[in-house]
């Protein structure tokens, strides 16, 4: 199984946040992720986050998508940036982080603690949370790999939030769907990734649009 790694910056997080400021009354989805969500190695607009916005528009769902993802981001980095992002008052926050923690050999307790803290911070604003799970290669040790994968469902269960079990489900076992680094998916794989997220996101959107937030 493959996971995220790399360096770079948010593709359009800053622009999107500025736009969100100008349209503060509109409802929004904030994506806080790493290179899998930041369109690493892809043409702008080809990643699953951009495809999500297109799907919402096609379905006439009035919901802005704010991509605050950064390649190489860890859970600690995401947690540090979250307070400023929450000032934009997102209605739904998608957290797609953790793989870089594992690839750097960070303790799972730290990753788990950061994910819980992020979820708690979002819930305090009454926004809804969707946690996105990942896997790491078994060469990091079967025990470590299994526990890393399992922590997402455990955190989601205890925090009472939905979880996408594995963002790269249906992609990870297809080598032809990865860039030369064999880590980051090519554009053709991102519709599959979006579908994986959409299964859990769609019910949240319906609930949010029918409620107060």
Coordinates of N, CA and C in Angstrom, one line a residue:
X1 N 0.8 -1.2 0.0 CA 0.0 0.0 0.0 C 0.9 1.2 0.0
X2 N 0.4 2.3 -0.6 CA 1.2 3.5 -0.7 C 0.6 4.6 0.1
X3 N 1.5 5.6 0.5 CA 1.1 6.7 1.3 C 1.7 7.9 0.8
X4 N 1.6 9.0 1.5 CA 2.0 10.3 1.0 C 3.4 10.7 1.5
X5 N 4.1 11.4 0.6 CA 5.3 12.1 1.1 C 5.7 13.1 0.0
X6 N 6.4 14.1 0.4 CA 6.8 15.1 -0.5 C 6.9 16.5 0.1
X7 N 7.4 17.4 -0.7 CA 7.5 18.8 -0.2 C 6.7 19.7 -1.2
X8 N 6.2 20.8 -0.7 CA 5.5 21.7 -1.6 C 4.6 22.6 -0.8
X9 N 3.7 23.3 -1.5 CA 2.8 24.2 -0.8 C 1.4 24.0 -1.3
X10 N 0.5 24.6 -0.6 CA -0.9 24.5 -0.9 C -1.1 25.1 -2.3
X11 N -1.9 24.4 -3.1 CA -2.1 24.8 -4.5 C -3.0 26.0 -4.6
X12 N -4.0 26.0 -3.8 CA -4.9 27.2 -3.9 C -5.6 27.5 -2.6
X13 N -5.0 27.0 -1.5 CA -5.6 27.3 -0.2 C -5.7 28.8 0.1
X14 N -4.7 29.5 -0.1 CA -4.7 31.0 0.2 C -5.8 31.7 -0.6
X15 N -5.8 31.4 -1.9 CA -6.8 32.1 -2.8 C -8.2 31.7 -2.3
X16 N -8.4 30.4 -2.0 CA -9.7 30.0 -1.6 C -10.2 30.6 -0.3
X17 N -9.2 30.7 0.6 CA -9.5 31.3 1.9 C -9.9 32.8 1.7
X18 N -9.3 33.5 0.8 CA -9.6 34.9 0.6 C -11.0 35.0 0.0
X19 N -11.3 34.0 -0.9 CA -12.6 34.0 -1.5 C -13.7 33.7 -0.4
X20 N -13.3 32.8 0.5 CA -14.3 32.5 1.6 C -14.6 33.7 2.4
X21 N -13.6 34.6 2.6 CA -13.8 35.8 3.4 C -14.8 36.7 2.7
X22 N -14.7 36.8 1.4 CA -15.5 37.6 0.6 C -17.0 37.1 0.5
X23 N -17.1 35.8 0.8 CA -18.5 35.2 0.7 C -18.7 34.5 2.0
X24 N -18.6 35.2 3.1 CA -18.6 34.6 4.5 C -20.0 33.9 4.8
X25 N -21.0 34.4 4.1 CA -22.3 33.8 4.3 C -22.5 32.5 3.7
X26 N -21.7 32.1 2.7 CA -21.9 30.9 2.0 C -21.4 29.7 2.8
X27 N -21.9 28.5 2.6 CA -21.5 27.3 3.3 C -20.3 26.8 2.6
X28 N -19.4 26.1 3.4 CA -18.2 25.6 2.8 C -17.7 24.3 3.4
X29 N -16.9 23.6 2.6 CA -16.2 22.4 3.0 C -14.7 22.8 3.0
X30 N -14.0 22.6 4.2 CA -12.6 22.8 4.3 C -11.9 21.4 4.2
X31 N -10.9 21.3 3.3 CA -10.1 20.1 3.2 C -8.7 20.4 3.8
X32 N -8.4 19.7 4.9 CA -7.1 19.9 5.5 C -6.3 18.6 5.3
X33 N -5.4 18.6 4.3 CA -4.7 17.4 3.9 C -3.3 17.6 3.6
X34 N -2.7 16.5 3.0 CA -1.3 16.5 2.5 C -1.2 16.5 1.0
X35 N -0.2 15.9 0.5 CA 0.0 15.9 -1.0 C -1.1 15.2 -1.8
X36 N -1.7 14.2 -1.2 CA -2.8 13.5 -1.9 C -4.0 14.5 -2.2
X37 N -4.1 15.5 -1.4 CA -5.2 16.5 -1.5 C -4.7 17.8 -2.1
X38 N -3.4 18.0 -2.2 CA -2.8 19.2 -2.7 C -2.4 19.2 -4.2
X39 N -2.9 18.1 -4.9 CA -2.6 18.0 -6.3 C -1.1 17.9 -6.6
X40 N -0.4 17.2 -5.8 CA 1.1 17.1 -6.1 C 1.3 16.4 -7.4
X41 N 2.1 17.1 -8.3 CA 2.4 16.5 -9.6 C 1.3 16.5 -10.6
X42 N 0.2 17.2 -10.3 CA -0.9 17.2 -11.2 C -1.1 18.6 -11.8
X43 N -1.8 18.7 -12.9 CA -2.3 20.0 -13.4 C -3.3 20.5 -12.4
X44 N -3.3 21.8 -12.2 CA -4.3 22.4 -11.3 C -5.7 22.1 -11.7
X45 N -6.5 21.7 -10.8 CA -7.9 21.3 -11.1 C -8.1 19.9 -11.4
X46 N -7.0 19.1 -11.4 CA -7.2 17.6 -11.7 C -7.3 16.8 -10.5
X47 N -7.1 17.3 -9.3 CA -7.1 16.5 -8.1 C -8.5 16.3 -7.5
X48 N -8.7 15.4 -6.6 CA -10.0 15.0 -6.1 C -10.7 16.1 -5.4
X49 N -10.0 17.0 -4.8 CA -10.6 18.2 -4.2 C -11.3 19.1 -5.2
X50 N -10.6 19.4 -6.3 CA -11.1 20.2 -7.3 C -12.3 19.5 -8.0
X51 N -12.2 18.2 -8.2 CA -13.3 17.4 -8.7 C -14.5 17.4 -7.8
X52 N -14.3 17.5 -6.5 CA -15.4 17.6 -5.6 C -16.2 18.9 -5.8
X53 N -15.5 20.0 -6.0 CA -16.2 21.3 -6.3 C -17.0 21.2 -7.6
X54 N -16.4 20.5 -8.6 CA -17.1 20.4 -9.9 C -18.3 19.5 -9.7
X55 N -18.2 18.5 -8.9 CA -19.4 17.6 -8.7 C -20.5 18.4 -7.9
X56 N -20.1 19.1 -7.0 CA -21.1 19.9 -6.2 C -21.8 20.9 -7.2
X57 N -21.1 21.5 -8.0 CA -21.7 22.5 -9.0 C -22.6 21.7 -9.9
X58 N -22.2 20.6 -10.4 CA -23.0 19.8 -11.3 C -24.3 19.4 -10.7
X59 N -24.3 19.1 -9.4 CA -25.5 18.7 -8.7 C -26.2 19.8 -8.1
X60 N -25.8 21.1 -8.4 CA -26.4 22.3 -8.0 C -26.5 22.4 -6.4
X61 N -25.4 21.9 -5.8 CA -25.2 22.0 -4.4 C -24.4 23.3 -4.1
X62 N -25.0 24.2 -3.4 CA -24.3 25.5 -3.1 C -23.4 25.3 -2.0
X63 N -22.1 24.9 -2.2 CA -21.2 24.6 -1.2 C -19.8 24.9 -1.8
X64 N -19.1 25.9 -1.2 CA -17.7 26.2 -1.6 C -16.7 25.2 -1.0
X65 N -15.7 24.8 -1.8 CA -14.7 23.9 -1.3 C -13.4 24.7 -1.1
X66 N -12.9 24.7 0.1 CA -11.6 25.4 0.4 C -10.5 24.4 0.6
X67 N -9.5 24.4 -0.3 CA -8.4 23.4 -0.1 C -7.2 24.0 0.6
X68 N -7.1 23.6 1.8 CA -6.0 24.1 2.7 C -4.9 23.0 2.9
X69 N -4.8 22.2 1.9 CA -3.8 21.1 1.9 C -2.4 21.5 1.5
X70 N -1.4 20.9 2.2 CA 0.0 21.2 1.9 C 0.8 19.9 1.8
X71 N 1.5 19.7 0.7 CA 2.3 18.5 0.5 C 3.3 18.4 1.7
X72 N 3.4 17.2 2.2 CA 4.4 16.9 3.3 C 3.8 17.2 4.7
X73 N 2.6 17.6 4.7 CA 1.9 18.0 6.0 C 1.8 16.9 7.0
X74 N 2.0 17.1 8.2 CA 1.8 16.1 9.3 C 0.6 16.5 10.1
X75 N 0.2 15.6 11.1 CA -0.9 16.0 11.9 C -0.6 17.1 12.8
X76 N 0.6 17.2 13.3 CA 1.0 18.4 14.1 C 1.0 19.7 13.4
X77 N 1.4 19.6 12.1 CA 1.3 20.8 11.3 C -0.1 21.2 11.0
X78 N -0.9 20.3 10.7 CA -2.4 20.5 10.5 C -3.0 21.1 11.7
X79 N -2.7 20.6 12.9 CA -3.3 21.0 14.1 C -2.9 22.5 14.4
X80 N -1.6 22.8 14.1 CA -1.1 24.2 14.3 C -1.8 25.2 13.4
X81 N -2.2 24.8 12.2 CA -2.8 25.7 11.2 C -4.3 25.7 11.4
X82 N -4.9 24.8 12.1 CA -6.3 24.7 12.1 C -7.0 25.9 12.8
X83 N -6.6 26.4 13.9 CA -7.3 27.6 14.5 C -7.5 28.7 13.5
X84 N -6.6 29.1 12.7 CA -6.7 30.2 11.7 C -7.7 29.8 10.6
X85 N -7.7 28.5 10.2 CA -8.6 28.0 9.2 C -10.1 28.0 9.7
X86 N -10.2 27.7 11.0 CA -11.6 27.6 11.5 C -12.2 29.0 11.6
X87 N -11.4 30.0 11.6 CA -12.0 31.4 11.6 C -12.8 31.7 10.4
X88 N -12.6 30.8 9.3 CA -13.4 31.0 8.1 C -14.8 30.4 8.2
X89 N -15.0 29.8 9.4 CA -16.4 29.2 9.7 C -16.8 28.1 8.7
X90 N -16.0 27.1 8.4 CA -16.4 26.1 7.5 C -17.5 25.3 8.1
X91 N -18.4 24.7 7.3 CA -19.5 23.9 7.8 C -19.1 22.4 7.9
X92 N -18.2 22.0 7.1 CA -17.7 20.6 7.1 C -16.1 20.7 7.0
X93 N -15.4 19.9 7.8 CA -14.0 19.8 7.7 C -13.6 18.4 7.4
X94 N -12.9 18.2 6.3 CA -12.3 16.9 5.9 C -10.9 16.9 6.3
X95 N -10.5 15.9 7.2 CA -9.1 15.8 7.7 C -8.5 14.6 7.0
X96 N -7.5 14.9 6.2 CA -6.8 13.8 5.5 C -5.3 14.0 5.8
X97 N -5.0 13.5 7.0 CA -3.6 13.6 7.5 C -3.2 12.4 8.3
X98 N -1.9 12.2 8.4 CA -1.3 11.1 9.2 C -0.3 10.3 8.5
X99 N -0.4 10.2 7.2 CA 0.5 9.3 6.5 C 2.0 9.8 6.6
X100 N 2.2 11.1 6.6 CA 3.6 11.6 6.7 C 4.1 11.4 8.1
X101 N 3.2 11.3 9.1 CA 3.7 11.0 10.5 C 4.3 9.6 10.5
X102 N 3.6 8.7 9.8 CA 4.1 7.3 9.8 C 5.3 7.1 9.0
X103 N 5.4 7.8 7.9 CA 6.6 7.7 7.0 C 7.8 8.3 7.7
X104 N 7.6 9.2 8.7 CA 8.7 9.7 9.4 C 9.0 9.0 10.7
X105 N 8.2 7.9 10.9 CA 8.4 7.1 12.1 C 8.0 7.7 13.4
X106 N 7.0 8.6 13.3 CA 6.6 9.3 14.5 C 5.7 8.3 15.3
X107 N 5.6 8.5 16.6 CA 4.8 7.6 17.5 C 3.3 7.7 17.1
X108 N 2.7 6.6 17.1 CA 1.3 6.5 16.7 C 0.4 7.3 17.8
X109 N 0.9 7.3 19.0 CA 0.1 8.0 20.0 C 0.1 9.5 19.7
X110 N 1.1 10.0 19.2 CA 1.2 11.4 18.8 C 0.2 11.7 17.7
X111 N 0.2 10.8 16.7 CA -0.7 11.0 15.5 C -2.1 10.9 16.0
X112 N -2.4 9.9 16.8 CA -3.8 9.8 17.3 C -4.2 11.0 18.2
X113 N -3.3 11.5 19.0 CA -3.6 12.6 19.8 C -3.9 13.9 19.0
X114 N -3.1 14.1 18.0 CA -3.3 15.2 17.1 C -4.6 15.1 16.3
X115 N -5.0 13.9 15.8 CA -6.2 13.8 15.1 C -7.4 14.0 16.1
X116 N -7.3 13.5 17.3 CA -8.4 13.8 18.2 C -8.6 15.2 18.5
X117 N -7.4 15.9 18.7 CA -7.4 17.3 19.0 C -8.0 18.1 17.9
X118 N -7.7 17.8 16.7 CA -8.3 18.5 15.5 C -9.8 18.3 15.4
X119 N -10.2 17.1 15.6 CA -11.6 16.8 15.6 C -12.4 17.5 16.7
X120 N -11.8 17.5 17.9 CA -12.5 18.3 19.0 C -12.6 19.7 18.7
X121 N -11.5 20.3 18.1 CA -11.5 21.7 17.8 C -12.6 22.1 16.8
X122 N -12.7 21.2 15.8 CA -13.8 21.4 14.8 C -15.2 21.3 15.4
X123 N -15.3 20.3 16.2 CA -16.6 20.0 16.8 C -17.1 21.2 17.7
X124 N -16.1 21.8 18.3 CA -16.5 23.0 19.2 C -17.1 24.1 18.4
X125 N -16.8 24.2 17.1 CA -17.4 25.2 16.2 C -18.8 24.8 15.7
X126 N -19.2 23.5 16.0 CA -20.4 22.9 15.5 C -20.4 22.5 14.0
X127 N -19.2 22.6 13.5 CA -19.0 22.1 12.1 C -18.9 20.5 12.1
X128 N -19.2 19.9 11.0 CA -19.1 18.5 10.9 C -17.7 18.0 10.5
X129 N -17.3 16.8 10.8 CA -16.0 16.3 10.5 C -16.0 15.0 9.8
X130 N -15.2 14.9 8.8 CA -15.0 13.7 8.0 C -13.5 13.3 8.1
X131 N -13.2 12.2 8.7 CA -11.8 11.7 8.8 C -11.5 10.8 7.6
X132 N -10.3 11.0 7.0 CA -9.9 10.2 5.9 C -8.7 9.3 6.3
X133 N -8.9 8.0 6.2 CA -7.9 7.1 6.6 C -6.9 6.7 5.5
X134 N -5.7 6.3 5.9 CA -4.7 5.9 5.0 C -4.0 4.6 5.5
X135 N -3.2 4.0 4.6 CA -2.4 2.9 4.9 C -0.9 3.2 4.6
X136 N 0.0 2.5 5.2 CA 1.4 2.6 4.8 C 2.0 1.3 4.4
X137 N 3.1 1.3 3.7 CA 3.6 0.0 3.2 C 4.0 -0.9 4.4
X138 N 3.8 -2.2 4.2 CA 4.1 -3.2 5.3 C 5.6 -3.3 5.7
X139 N 6.5 -2.7 4.8 CA 7.9 -2.8 5.2 C 8.2 -1.9 6.3
X140 N 7.3 -1.1 6.8 CA 7.5 -0.3 8.0 C 7.2 -1.2 9.3
X141 N 6.9 -2.5 9.0 CA 6.6 -3.4 10.1 C 5.1 -3.7 10.1
X142 N 4.8 -4.9 10.1 CA 3.4 -5.3 10.0 C 2.6 -4.8 11.2
X143 N 3.2 -4.9 12.4 CA 2.5 -4.4 13.6 C 2.2 -2.9 13.5
X144 N 3.2 -2.2 13.2 CA 3.1 -0.7 13.1 C 2.1 -0.3 12.0
X145 N 2.2 -1.0 10.9 CA 1.3 -0.7 9.7 C -0.2 -0.9 10.1
X146 N -0.4 -2.1 10.7 CA -1.8 -2.4 11.1 C -2.3 -1.5 12.1
X147 N -1.5 -1.1 13.1 CA -2.0 -0.2 14.1 C -2.2 1.2 13.6
X148 N -1.4 1.6 12.6 CA -1.6 2.9 12.0 C -2.9 2.9 11.3
X149 N -3.2 1.9 10.5 CA -4.5 1.9 9.7 C -5.6 1.8 10.7
X150 N -5.5 1.1 11.8 CA -6.6 0.9 12.7 C -6.9 2.1 13.6
X151 N -5.9 3.0 13.7 CA -6.2 4.2 14.6 C -7.2 5.1 14.0
X152 N -7.4 5.1 12.7 CA -8.4 6.0 12.1 C -9.8 5.6 12.5
X153 N -10.1 4.3 12.4 CA -11.4 3.8 12.7 C -11.7 4.0 14.2
X154 N -10.6 3.8 15.0 CA -10.7 3.9 16.5 C -11.0 5.4 16.9
X155 N -10.3 6.3 16.3 CA -10.5 7.7 16.6 C -11.9 8.1 16.1
X156 N -12.3 7.7 14.9 CA -13.6 8.1 14.4 C -14.7 7.5 15.3
X157 N -14.5 6.3 15.8 CA -15.6 5.7 16.6 C -15.7 6.5 17.9
X158 N -14.6 6.7 18.6 CA -14.6 7.4 19.8 C -15.0 8.9 19.7
X159 N -14.7 9.5 18.6 CA -15.1 10.9 18.4 C -16.4 11.0 17.7
X160 N -17.0 9.9 17.4 CA -18.4 9.9 16.7 C -18.4 10.7 15.5
X161 N -17.4 10.4 14.6 CA -17.4 11.1 13.3 C -17.3 10.0 12.2
X162 N -17.8 10.2 11.0 CA -17.6 9.2 9.9 C -16.1 9.2 9.4
X163 N -15.8 8.1 8.8 CA -14.4 7.9 8.4 C -14.4 7.2 7.0
X164 N -13.5 7.7 6.1 CA -13.2 7.0 4.9 C -12.1 6.0 5.2
X165 N -12.4 4.7 5.2 CA -11.4 3.8 5.6 C -10.0 3.9 5.0
X166 N -10.0 4.1 3.6 CA -8.7 4.2 2.9 C -8.9 5.0 1.6
X167 N -8.3 6.2 1.6 CA -8.5 7.1 0.5 C -8.1 6.5 -0.9
X168 N -7.1 5.6 -0.9 CA -6.6 5.0 -2.1 C -7.2 3.6 -2.4
X169 N -8.4 3.3 -1.8 CA -9.1 2.1 -2.1 C -9.4 2.0 -3.6
X170 N -9.0 0.9 -4.2 CA -9.2 0.8 -5.7 C -8.2 1.4 -6.5
X171 N -7.2 2.0 -5.9 CA -6.1 2.7 -6.6 C -4.8 2.1 -6.2
X172 N -4.6 1.8 -5.0 CA -3.2 1.4 -4.5 C -2.7 0.1 -5.1
X173 N -3.6 -0.7 -5.6 CA -3.2 -2.0 -6.2 C -3.0 -1.9 -7.7
X174 N -3.0 -0.7 -8.2 CA -2.8 -0.5 -9.7 C -1.6 0.4 -9.9
X175 N -0.5 -0.2 -10.1 CA 0.8 0.6 -10.3 C 0.7 1.6 -11.5
X176 N -0.1 1.3 -12.5 CA -0.2 2.2 -13.6 C -0.9 3.5 -13.3
X177 N -1.5 3.6 -12.1 CA -2.2 4.8 -11.7 C -1.4 5.7 -10.8
X178 N -0.1 5.5 -10.8 CA 0.8 6.3 -10.0 C 1.9 7.0 -10.8
X179 N 2.3 8.1 -10.3 CA 3.4 8.9 -11.0 C 4.7 8.1 -10.9
X180 N 5.7 8.7 -11.5 CA 7.0 8.0 -11.5 C 7.6 7.7 -10.1
X181 N 7.2 8.5 -9.1 CA 7.7 8.3 -7.8 C 7.0 7.1 -7.1
X182 N 6.0 6.5 -7.7 CA 5.2 5.4 -7.2 C 4.5 5.7 -5.9
X183 N 4.3 6.9 -5.6 CA 3.7 7.3 -4.4 C 2.5 8.1 -4.6
X184 N 2.5 9.1 -5.6 CA 1.4 10.0 -5.8 C 0.6 9.5 -7.0
X185 N -0.7 9.4 -6.9 CA -1.6 9.0 -8.0 C -1.6 10.0 -9.2
X186 N -1.8 9.4 -10.3 CA -1.9 10.3 -11.5 C -3.4 10.8 -11.5
X187 N -3.6 11.7 -12.5 CA -5.0 12.3 -12.5 C -6.1 11.3 -12.7
X188 N -5.8 10.3 -13.5 CA -6.9 9.3 -13.8 C -7.4 8.6 -12.5
X189 N -6.6 8.6 -11.5 CA -6.9 7.9 -10.2 C -7.8 8.8 -9.3
X190 N -7.8 10.1 -9.5 CA -8.4 11.0 -8.6 C -10.0 10.9 -8.6
X191 N -10.6 10.6 -9.7 CA -12.1 10.3 -9.6 C -12.4 9.2 -8.7
X192 N -11.6 8.2 -8.6 CA -11.8 7.0 -7.7 C -11.6 7.5 -6.3
X193 N -10.6 8.3 -6.0 CA -10.4 8.8 -4.7 C -11.6 9.7 -4.3
X194 N -12.1 10.5 -5.2 CA -13.3 11.3 -4.9 C -14.5 10.4 -4.5
X195 N -14.7 9.4 -5.3 CA -15.8 8.5 -5.0 C -15.7 7.9 -3.6
X196 N -14.4 7.5 -3.2 CA -14.2 7.0 -1.9 C -14.6 8.0 -0.8
X197 N -14.3 9.2 -1.0 CA -14.6 10.3 -0.1 C -16.1 10.6 -0.1
X198 N -16.7 10.6 -1.3 CA -18.1 11.0 -1.5 C -19.0 10.1 -0.8
X199 N -18.7 8.8 -0.7 CA -19.6 7.9 0.0 C -19.9 8.3 1.4
X200 N -18.9 8.9 2.1 CA -19.1 9.3 3.5 C -19.4 10.8 3.6
X201 N -19.0 11.6 2.6 CA -19.3 13.0 2.6 C -20.7 13.4 2.2
X202 N -21.3 12.7 1.3 CA -22.6 13.0 0.8 C -23.7 13.0 2.0
X203 N -23.7 12.0 2.8 CA -24.6 12.1 4.0 C -24.4 13.3 4.9
X204 N -23.1 13.6 5.1 CA -22.8 14.8 5.9 C -23.4 16.1 5.3
X205 N -23.2 16.2 4.0 CA -23.7 17.3 3.2 C -25.3 17.4 3.4
X206 N -25.9 16.3 3.2 CA -27.4 16.3 3.3 C -27.8 16.7 4.7
X207 N -27.2 16.2 5.7 CA -27.5 16.6 7.0 C -27.3 18.0 7.3
X208 N -26.1 18.5 6.8 CA -25.7 19.9 7.1 C -26.7 20.9 6.4
X209 N -27.1 20.6 5.1 CA -28.0 21.4 4.4 C -29.4 21.4 5.0
X210 N -29.8 20.4 5.6 CA -31.1 20.3 6.2 C -31.1 20.9 7.6
X211 N -29.9 21.1 8.2 CA -29.9 21.7 9.6 C -29.4 23.1 9.6
X212 N -28.9 23.5 10.8 CA -28.5 24.9 11.0 C -27.0 25.1 10.5
X213 N -26.2 24.0 10.5 CA -24.8 24.1 10.1 C -24.3 22.9 9.4

